[in-house]
Tab-separated table of C-alpha atoms in Angstrom:
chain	number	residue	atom	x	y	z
U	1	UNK	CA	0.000	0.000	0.000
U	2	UNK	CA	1.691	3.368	-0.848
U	3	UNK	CA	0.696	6.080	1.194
U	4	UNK	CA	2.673	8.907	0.254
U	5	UNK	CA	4.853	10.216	-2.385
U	6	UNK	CA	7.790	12.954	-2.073
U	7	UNK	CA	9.731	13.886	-4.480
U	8	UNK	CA	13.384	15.583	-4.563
U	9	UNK	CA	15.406	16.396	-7.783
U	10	UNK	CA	18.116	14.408	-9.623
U	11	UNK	CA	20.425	14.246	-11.864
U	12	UNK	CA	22.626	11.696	-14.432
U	13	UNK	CA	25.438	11.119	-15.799
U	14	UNK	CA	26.765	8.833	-18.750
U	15	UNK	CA	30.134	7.017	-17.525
U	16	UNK	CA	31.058	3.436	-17.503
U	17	UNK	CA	31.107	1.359	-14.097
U	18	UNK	CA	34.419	-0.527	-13.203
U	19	UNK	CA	33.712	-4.350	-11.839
U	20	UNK	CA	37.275	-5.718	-11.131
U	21	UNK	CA	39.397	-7.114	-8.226
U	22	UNK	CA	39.053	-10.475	-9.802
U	23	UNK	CA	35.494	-10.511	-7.523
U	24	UNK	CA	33.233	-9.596	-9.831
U	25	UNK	CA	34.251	-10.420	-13.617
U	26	UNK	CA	32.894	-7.463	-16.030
U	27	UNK	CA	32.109	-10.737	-17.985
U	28	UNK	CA	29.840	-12.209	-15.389
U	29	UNK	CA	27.279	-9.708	-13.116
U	30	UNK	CA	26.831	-10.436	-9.675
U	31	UNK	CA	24.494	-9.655	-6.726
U	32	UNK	CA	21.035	-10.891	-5.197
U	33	UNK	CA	18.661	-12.037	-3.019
U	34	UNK	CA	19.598	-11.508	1.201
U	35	UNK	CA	19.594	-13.947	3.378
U	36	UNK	CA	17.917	-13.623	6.931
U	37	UNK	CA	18.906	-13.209	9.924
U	38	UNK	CA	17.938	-12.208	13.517
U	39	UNK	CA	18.351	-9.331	15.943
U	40	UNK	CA	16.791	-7.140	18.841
U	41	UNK	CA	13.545	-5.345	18.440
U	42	UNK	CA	13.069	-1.981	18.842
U	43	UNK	CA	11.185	-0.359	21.679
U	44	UNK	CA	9.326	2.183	19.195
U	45	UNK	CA	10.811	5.434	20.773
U	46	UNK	CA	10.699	7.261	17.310
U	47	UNK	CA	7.475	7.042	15.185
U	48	UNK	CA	9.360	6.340	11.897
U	49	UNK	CA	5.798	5.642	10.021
U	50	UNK	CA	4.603	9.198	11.226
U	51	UNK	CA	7.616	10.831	9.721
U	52	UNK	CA	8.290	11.992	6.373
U	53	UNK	CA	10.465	9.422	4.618
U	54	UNK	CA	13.358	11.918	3.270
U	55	UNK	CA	13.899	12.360	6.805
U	56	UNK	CA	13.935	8.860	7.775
U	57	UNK	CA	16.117	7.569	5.268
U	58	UNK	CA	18.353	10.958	5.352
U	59	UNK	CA	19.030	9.886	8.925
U	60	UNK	CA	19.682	5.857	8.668
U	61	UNK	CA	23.207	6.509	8.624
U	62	UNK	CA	23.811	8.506	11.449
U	63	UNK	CA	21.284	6.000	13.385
U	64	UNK	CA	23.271	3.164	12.444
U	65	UNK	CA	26.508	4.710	13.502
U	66	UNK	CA	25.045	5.582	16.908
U	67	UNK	CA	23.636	1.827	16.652
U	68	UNK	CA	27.883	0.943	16.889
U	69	UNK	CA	29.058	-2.744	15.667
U	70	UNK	CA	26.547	-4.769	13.846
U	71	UNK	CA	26.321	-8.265	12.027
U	72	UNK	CA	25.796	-8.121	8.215
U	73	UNK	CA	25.131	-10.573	5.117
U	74	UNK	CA	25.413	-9.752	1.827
U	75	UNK	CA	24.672	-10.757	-1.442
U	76	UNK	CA	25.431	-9.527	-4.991
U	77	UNK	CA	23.555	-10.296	-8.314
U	78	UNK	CA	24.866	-9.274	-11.630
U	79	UNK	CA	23.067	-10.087	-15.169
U	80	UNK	CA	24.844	-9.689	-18.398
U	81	UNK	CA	24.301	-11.577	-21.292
U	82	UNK	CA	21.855	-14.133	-19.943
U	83	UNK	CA	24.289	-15.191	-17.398
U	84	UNK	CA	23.155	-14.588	-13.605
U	85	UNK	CA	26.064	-14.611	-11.117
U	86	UNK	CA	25.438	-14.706	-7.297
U	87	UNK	CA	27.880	-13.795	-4.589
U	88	UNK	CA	27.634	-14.026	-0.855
U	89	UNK	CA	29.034	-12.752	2.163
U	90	UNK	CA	28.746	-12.573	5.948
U	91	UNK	CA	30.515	-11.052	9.070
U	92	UNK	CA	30.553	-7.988	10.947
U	93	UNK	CA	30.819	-4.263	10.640
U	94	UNK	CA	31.162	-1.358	13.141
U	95	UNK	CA	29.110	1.813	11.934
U	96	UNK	CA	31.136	4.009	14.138
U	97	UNK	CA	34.994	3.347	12.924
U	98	UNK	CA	33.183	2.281	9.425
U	99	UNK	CA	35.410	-0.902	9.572
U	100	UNK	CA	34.295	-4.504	9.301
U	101	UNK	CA	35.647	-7.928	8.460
U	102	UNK	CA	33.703	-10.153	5.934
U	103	UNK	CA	34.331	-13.841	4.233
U	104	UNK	CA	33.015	-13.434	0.777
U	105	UNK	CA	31.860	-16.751	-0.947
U	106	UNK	CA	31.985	-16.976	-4.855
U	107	UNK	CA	30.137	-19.662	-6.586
U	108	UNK	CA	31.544	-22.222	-8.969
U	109	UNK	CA	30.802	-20.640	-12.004
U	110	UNK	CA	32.595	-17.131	-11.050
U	111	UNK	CA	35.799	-18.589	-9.216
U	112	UNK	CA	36.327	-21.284	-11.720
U	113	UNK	CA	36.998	-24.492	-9.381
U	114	UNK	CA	35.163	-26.140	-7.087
U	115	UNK	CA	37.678	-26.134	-4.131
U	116	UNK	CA	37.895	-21.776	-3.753
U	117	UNK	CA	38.184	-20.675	-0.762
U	118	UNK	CA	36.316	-18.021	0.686
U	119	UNK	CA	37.746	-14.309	0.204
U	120	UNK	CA	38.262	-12.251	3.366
U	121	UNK	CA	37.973	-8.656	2.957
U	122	UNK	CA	38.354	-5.961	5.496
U	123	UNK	CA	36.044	-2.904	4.709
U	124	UNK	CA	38.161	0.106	5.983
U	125	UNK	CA	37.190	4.252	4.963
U	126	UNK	CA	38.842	4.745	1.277
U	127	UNK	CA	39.981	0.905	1.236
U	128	UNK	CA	39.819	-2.506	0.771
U	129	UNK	CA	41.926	-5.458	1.805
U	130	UNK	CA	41.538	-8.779	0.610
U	131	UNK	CA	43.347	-12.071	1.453
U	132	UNK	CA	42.575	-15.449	-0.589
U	133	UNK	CA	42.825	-13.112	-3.800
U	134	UNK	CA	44.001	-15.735	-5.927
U	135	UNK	CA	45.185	-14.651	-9.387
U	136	UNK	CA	49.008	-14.906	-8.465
U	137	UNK	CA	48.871	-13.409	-4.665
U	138	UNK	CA	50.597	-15.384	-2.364
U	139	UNK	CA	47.921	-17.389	0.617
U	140	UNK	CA	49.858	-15.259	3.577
U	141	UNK	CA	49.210	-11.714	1.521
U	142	UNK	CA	46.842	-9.458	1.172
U	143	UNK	CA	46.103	-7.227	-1.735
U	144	UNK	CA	44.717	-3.147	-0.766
U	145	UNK	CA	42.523	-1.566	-3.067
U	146	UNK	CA	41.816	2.791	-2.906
U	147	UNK	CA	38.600	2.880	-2.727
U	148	UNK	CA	38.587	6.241	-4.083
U	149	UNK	CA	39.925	5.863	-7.218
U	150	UNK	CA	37.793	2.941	-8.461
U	151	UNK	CA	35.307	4.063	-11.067
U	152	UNK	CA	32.873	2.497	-8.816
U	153	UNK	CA	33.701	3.464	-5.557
U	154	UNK	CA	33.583	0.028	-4.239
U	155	UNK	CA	30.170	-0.659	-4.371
U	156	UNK	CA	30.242	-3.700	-6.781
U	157	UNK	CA	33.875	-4.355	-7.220
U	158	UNK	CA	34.621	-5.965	-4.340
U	159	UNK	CA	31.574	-8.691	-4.624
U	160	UNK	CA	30.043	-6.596	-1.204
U	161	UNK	CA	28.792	-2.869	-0.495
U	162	UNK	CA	30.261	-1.541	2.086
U	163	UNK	CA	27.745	-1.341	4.674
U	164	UNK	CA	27.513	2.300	5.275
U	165	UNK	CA	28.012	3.162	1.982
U	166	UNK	CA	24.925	1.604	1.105
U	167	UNK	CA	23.145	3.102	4.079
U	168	UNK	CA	24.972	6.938	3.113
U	169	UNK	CA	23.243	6.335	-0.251
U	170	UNK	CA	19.981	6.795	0.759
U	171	UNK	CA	21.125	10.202	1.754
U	172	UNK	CA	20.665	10.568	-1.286
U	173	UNK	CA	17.159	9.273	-2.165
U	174	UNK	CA	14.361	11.102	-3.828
U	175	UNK	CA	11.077	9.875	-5.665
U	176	UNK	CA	10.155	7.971	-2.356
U	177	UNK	CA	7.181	5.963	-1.337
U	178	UNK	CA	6.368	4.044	2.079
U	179	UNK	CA	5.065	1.294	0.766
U	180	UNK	CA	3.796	0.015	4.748
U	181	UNK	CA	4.881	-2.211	7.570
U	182	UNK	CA	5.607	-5.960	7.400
U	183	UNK	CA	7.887	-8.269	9.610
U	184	UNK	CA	11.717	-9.109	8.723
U	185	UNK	CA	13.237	-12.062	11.086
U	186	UNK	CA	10.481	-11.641	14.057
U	187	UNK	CA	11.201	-7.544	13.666
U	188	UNK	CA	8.660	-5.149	12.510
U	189	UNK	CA	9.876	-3.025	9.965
U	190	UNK	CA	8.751	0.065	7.504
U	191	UNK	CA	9.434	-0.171	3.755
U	192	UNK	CA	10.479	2.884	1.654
U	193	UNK	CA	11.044	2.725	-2.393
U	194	UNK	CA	12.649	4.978	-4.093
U	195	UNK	CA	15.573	6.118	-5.921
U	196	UNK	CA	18.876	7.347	-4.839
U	197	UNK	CA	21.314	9.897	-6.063
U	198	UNK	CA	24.608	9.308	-6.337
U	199	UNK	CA	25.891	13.050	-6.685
U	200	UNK	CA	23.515	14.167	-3.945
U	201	UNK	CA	24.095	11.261	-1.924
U	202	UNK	CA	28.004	12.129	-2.247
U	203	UNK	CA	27.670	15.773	-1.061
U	204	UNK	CA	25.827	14.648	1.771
U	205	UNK	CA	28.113	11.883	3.186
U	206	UNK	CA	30.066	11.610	5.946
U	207	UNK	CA	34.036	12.473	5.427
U	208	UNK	CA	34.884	8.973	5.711
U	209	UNK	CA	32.339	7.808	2.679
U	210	UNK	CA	32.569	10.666	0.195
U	211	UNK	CA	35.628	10.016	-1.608
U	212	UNK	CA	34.166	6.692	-2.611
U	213	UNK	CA	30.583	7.908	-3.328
U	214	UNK	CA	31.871	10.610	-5.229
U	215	UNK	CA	33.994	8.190	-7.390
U	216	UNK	CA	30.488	5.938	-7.637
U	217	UNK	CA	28.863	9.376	-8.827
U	218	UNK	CA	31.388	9.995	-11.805
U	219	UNK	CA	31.756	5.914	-12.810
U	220	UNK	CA	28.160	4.872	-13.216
U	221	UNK	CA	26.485	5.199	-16.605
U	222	UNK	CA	23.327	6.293	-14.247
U	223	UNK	CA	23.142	8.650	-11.116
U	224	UNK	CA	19.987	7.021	-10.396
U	225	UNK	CA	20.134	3.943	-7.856
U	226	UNK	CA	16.697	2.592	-7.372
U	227	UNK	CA	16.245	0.692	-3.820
U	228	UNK	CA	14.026	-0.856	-1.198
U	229	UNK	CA	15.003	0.291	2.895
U	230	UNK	CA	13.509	-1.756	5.353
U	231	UNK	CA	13.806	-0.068	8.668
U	232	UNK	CA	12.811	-1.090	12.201
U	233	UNK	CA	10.767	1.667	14.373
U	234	UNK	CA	14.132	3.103	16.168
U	235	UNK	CA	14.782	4.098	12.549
U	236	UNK	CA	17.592	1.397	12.037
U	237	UNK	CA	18.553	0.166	8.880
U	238	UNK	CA	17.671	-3.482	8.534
U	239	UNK	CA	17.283	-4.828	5.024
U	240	UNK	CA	18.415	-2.713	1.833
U	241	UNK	CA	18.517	-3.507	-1.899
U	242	UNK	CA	20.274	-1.731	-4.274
U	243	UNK	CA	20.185	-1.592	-8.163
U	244	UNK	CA	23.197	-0.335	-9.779
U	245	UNK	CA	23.007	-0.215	-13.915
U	246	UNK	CA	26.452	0.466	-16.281
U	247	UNK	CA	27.524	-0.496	-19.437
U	248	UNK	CA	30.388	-2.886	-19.535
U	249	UNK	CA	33.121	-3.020	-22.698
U	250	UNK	CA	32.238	-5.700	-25.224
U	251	UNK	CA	34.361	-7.678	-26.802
U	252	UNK	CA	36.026	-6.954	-30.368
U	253	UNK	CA	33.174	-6.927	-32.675
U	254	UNK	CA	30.302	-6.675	-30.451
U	255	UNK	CA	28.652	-4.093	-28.977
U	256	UNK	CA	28.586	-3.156	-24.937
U	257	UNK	CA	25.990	-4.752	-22.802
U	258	UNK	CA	23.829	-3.344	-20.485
U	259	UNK	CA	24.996	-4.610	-16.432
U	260	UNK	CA	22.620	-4.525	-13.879
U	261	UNK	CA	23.775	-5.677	-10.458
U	262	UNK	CA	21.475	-6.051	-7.383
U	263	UNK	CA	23.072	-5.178	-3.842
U	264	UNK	CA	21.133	-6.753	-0.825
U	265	UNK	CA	22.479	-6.011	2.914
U	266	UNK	CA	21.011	-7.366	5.562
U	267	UNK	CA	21.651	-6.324	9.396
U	268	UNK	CA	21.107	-7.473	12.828
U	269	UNK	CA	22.021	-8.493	15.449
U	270	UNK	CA	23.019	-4.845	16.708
U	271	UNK	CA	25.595	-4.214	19.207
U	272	UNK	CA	27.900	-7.318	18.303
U	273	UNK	CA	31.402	-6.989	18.877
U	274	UNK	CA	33.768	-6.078	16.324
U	275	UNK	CA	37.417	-6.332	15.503
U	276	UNK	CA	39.436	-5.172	12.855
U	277	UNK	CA	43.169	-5.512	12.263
U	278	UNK	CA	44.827	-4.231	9.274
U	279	UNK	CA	47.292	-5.745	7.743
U	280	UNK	CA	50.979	-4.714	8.370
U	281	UNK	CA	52.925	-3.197	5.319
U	282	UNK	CA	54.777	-6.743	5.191
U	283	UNK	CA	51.924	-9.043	4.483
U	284	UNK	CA	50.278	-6.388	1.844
U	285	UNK	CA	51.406	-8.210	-1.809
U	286	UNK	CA	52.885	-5.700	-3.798
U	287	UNK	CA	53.359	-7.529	-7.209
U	288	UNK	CA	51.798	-8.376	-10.376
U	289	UNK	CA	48.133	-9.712	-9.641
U	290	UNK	CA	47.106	-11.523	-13.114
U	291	UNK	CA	44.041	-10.697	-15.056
U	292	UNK	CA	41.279	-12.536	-16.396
C-alpha cells in the first residue's frame, strides 16, 4: 500500500562502471537475493511511520553509527548476457569506525573451481583489503585496493557494499514511497522505495564515505540507484537492496551490454562486537596480480 509520495530532484550522468578485483568479472554480473537473519527489536521510541520518509532515510546513517558494531550478510547479483552470477558474504561491521571484516563466498561458475576458498575482505574508509585473492597473490598476503579511485567506488567491485556506503546512499534518495509495515526475522519493519542519487548522496556523506561515493557518482552510466530500505521503528537500517546499472566493454566486434547488479544487505544483530586488524605493510602483496 503506498501512502505517500515525495519527491526531490536528480540528476545523471553517462560514464562506464568498473567491476574488477578479480570478484566480480565485467564478464559475469553479480548480486542478489539476502539472506535472513535475527536481531533485537526496537522499543518504538521514534514514530518512523509518522515521519516523512526523506527524513527517515536521510538519517539511517547517522542512526546506524550511533547503533555501533553490527552483524551483516550480503549478497550480490549481476546479469549480463543471460548469465546470472550470485555472490555471498557474511561477518561484521562497526558503523562508528566504518570498519568490518567479511568472508566473501563466490560460486563455482565465477571462481572457476570447485575447491575456492572463501575471500576475506576488510572494509576500511577509502579501502579494501583482501586475502585469498588468488590470481598470483601469495595465501599469507593481502592485496589493498583505494577505494577512491575505483570508477565504482567500491560498491560492486569488491563482490560486497560496504555497509555504510549503502546506508549513506539513501542520503541521497528522492522519488520515495512508504510502501507500509511488514515483519523481517520476528522484527517489525517500515518499507520505503525509491531512488537514490549518487551526486547528492556524495555531497551529503560523511568524510569517511565521500571520496568513494563521489567516485560511484562519476563511474556509473546512471546517477539514479533505485532501492528498497527496510527499517525497524528506532529508525535502524535493517534490510536494503540496491540496483546499480552500467555499461560494460564488449568484446572486439560486439557491442557493450547493459549490467545490472542487485546489492542486498542485511543487518542485525546490533551491538555485536567487532574487531578489525589491518594488515601490516609486510603481508600487503605488492606484485603483479594476473588478469582474467
Amino acid at each position: 500500500m503506498v501512502v505517500q509520495q515525495y519527491r526531490d530532484g536528480g540528476g545523471a550522468r553517462a560514464a562506464r562502471a568498473l567491476a574488477v578485483a578479480g570478484v566480480i568479472a565485467v564478464t559475469a554480473g553479480c548480486v542478489g537475493g539476502g539472506g535472513g537473519g535475527g536481531g533485537s527489536d526496537g522499543s518504538g521510541q521514534r514514530a518512523v511511520a509518522a515521519e516523512r520518509p526523506l527524513d527517515v532515510l536521510g538519517r539511517a546513517a547517522g542512526v546506524l553509527a550511533e547503533a555501533g558494531g553490527a552483524e551483516a550478510r550480503t549478497s550480490m547479483e549481476t546479469a549480463a548476457g543471460g548469465t546470472r552470477v550470485t555472490i555471498r558474504g557474511e561477518g561484521t561491521y562497526d558503523f562508528r569506525t566504518q570498519m568490518g571484516r567479511l568472508k566473501v563466498v563466490l560460486p563455482t561458475d565465477a571462481a572457476g573451481a570447485d575447491d575456492r576458498r572463501p575471500i576475506t575482505e576488510l572494509l576500511a574508509p577509502g579501502a579494501l583489503y583482501m586475502k585469498n585473492r588468488g590470481a598470483g597473490v601469495p595465501d599469507d598476503k593481502w592485496v589493498r585496493i583505494d577505494t577512491t579511485a575505483l570508477e565504482d567506488g567500491n560498491l560492486v567491485t569488491g563482490g560486497v557494499t560496504d555497509p555504510m556506503a549503502a546506508a549513506e546512499l539513501l542520503r541521497g534518495a528522492a522519488d520515495v514511497t512508504y510502501e507500509g509495515k511488514s515483519e523481517l526475522a520476528g522484527v517489525t519493519v517500515h518499507h520505503y522505495r525509491g531512488v537514490a542519487d549518487l551526486n547528492r548522496a556524495a555531497r551529503a556523506a560523511s568524510p569517511q564515505s565521500r571520496g568513494a561515493l563521489s567516485a560511484a557518482a562519476k563511474g556509473f552510466s546512471k546517477d539514479a540507484v533505485p532501492f528498497d530500505a527496510y527499517l525497524d521503528e528506532e529508525g535502524r537500517l535493517r534490510k536494503v537492496r540496491h540496483r546499480f546499472s552500467f555499461a560494460s566493454e564488449g568484446r572486439e566486434g560486439q557491442e557493450a551490454a547493459e549490467v545490472t547488479v542487485v546489492s542486498t544487505l542485511l543487518l542485525y544483530g546490533f551491538g555485536a562486537p567487532v574487531t578489525v586488524k589491518l594488515p601490516d605493510e609486510d603481508d600487503i602483496y605488492t606484485g603483479e596480480i594476473r588478469q582474467g
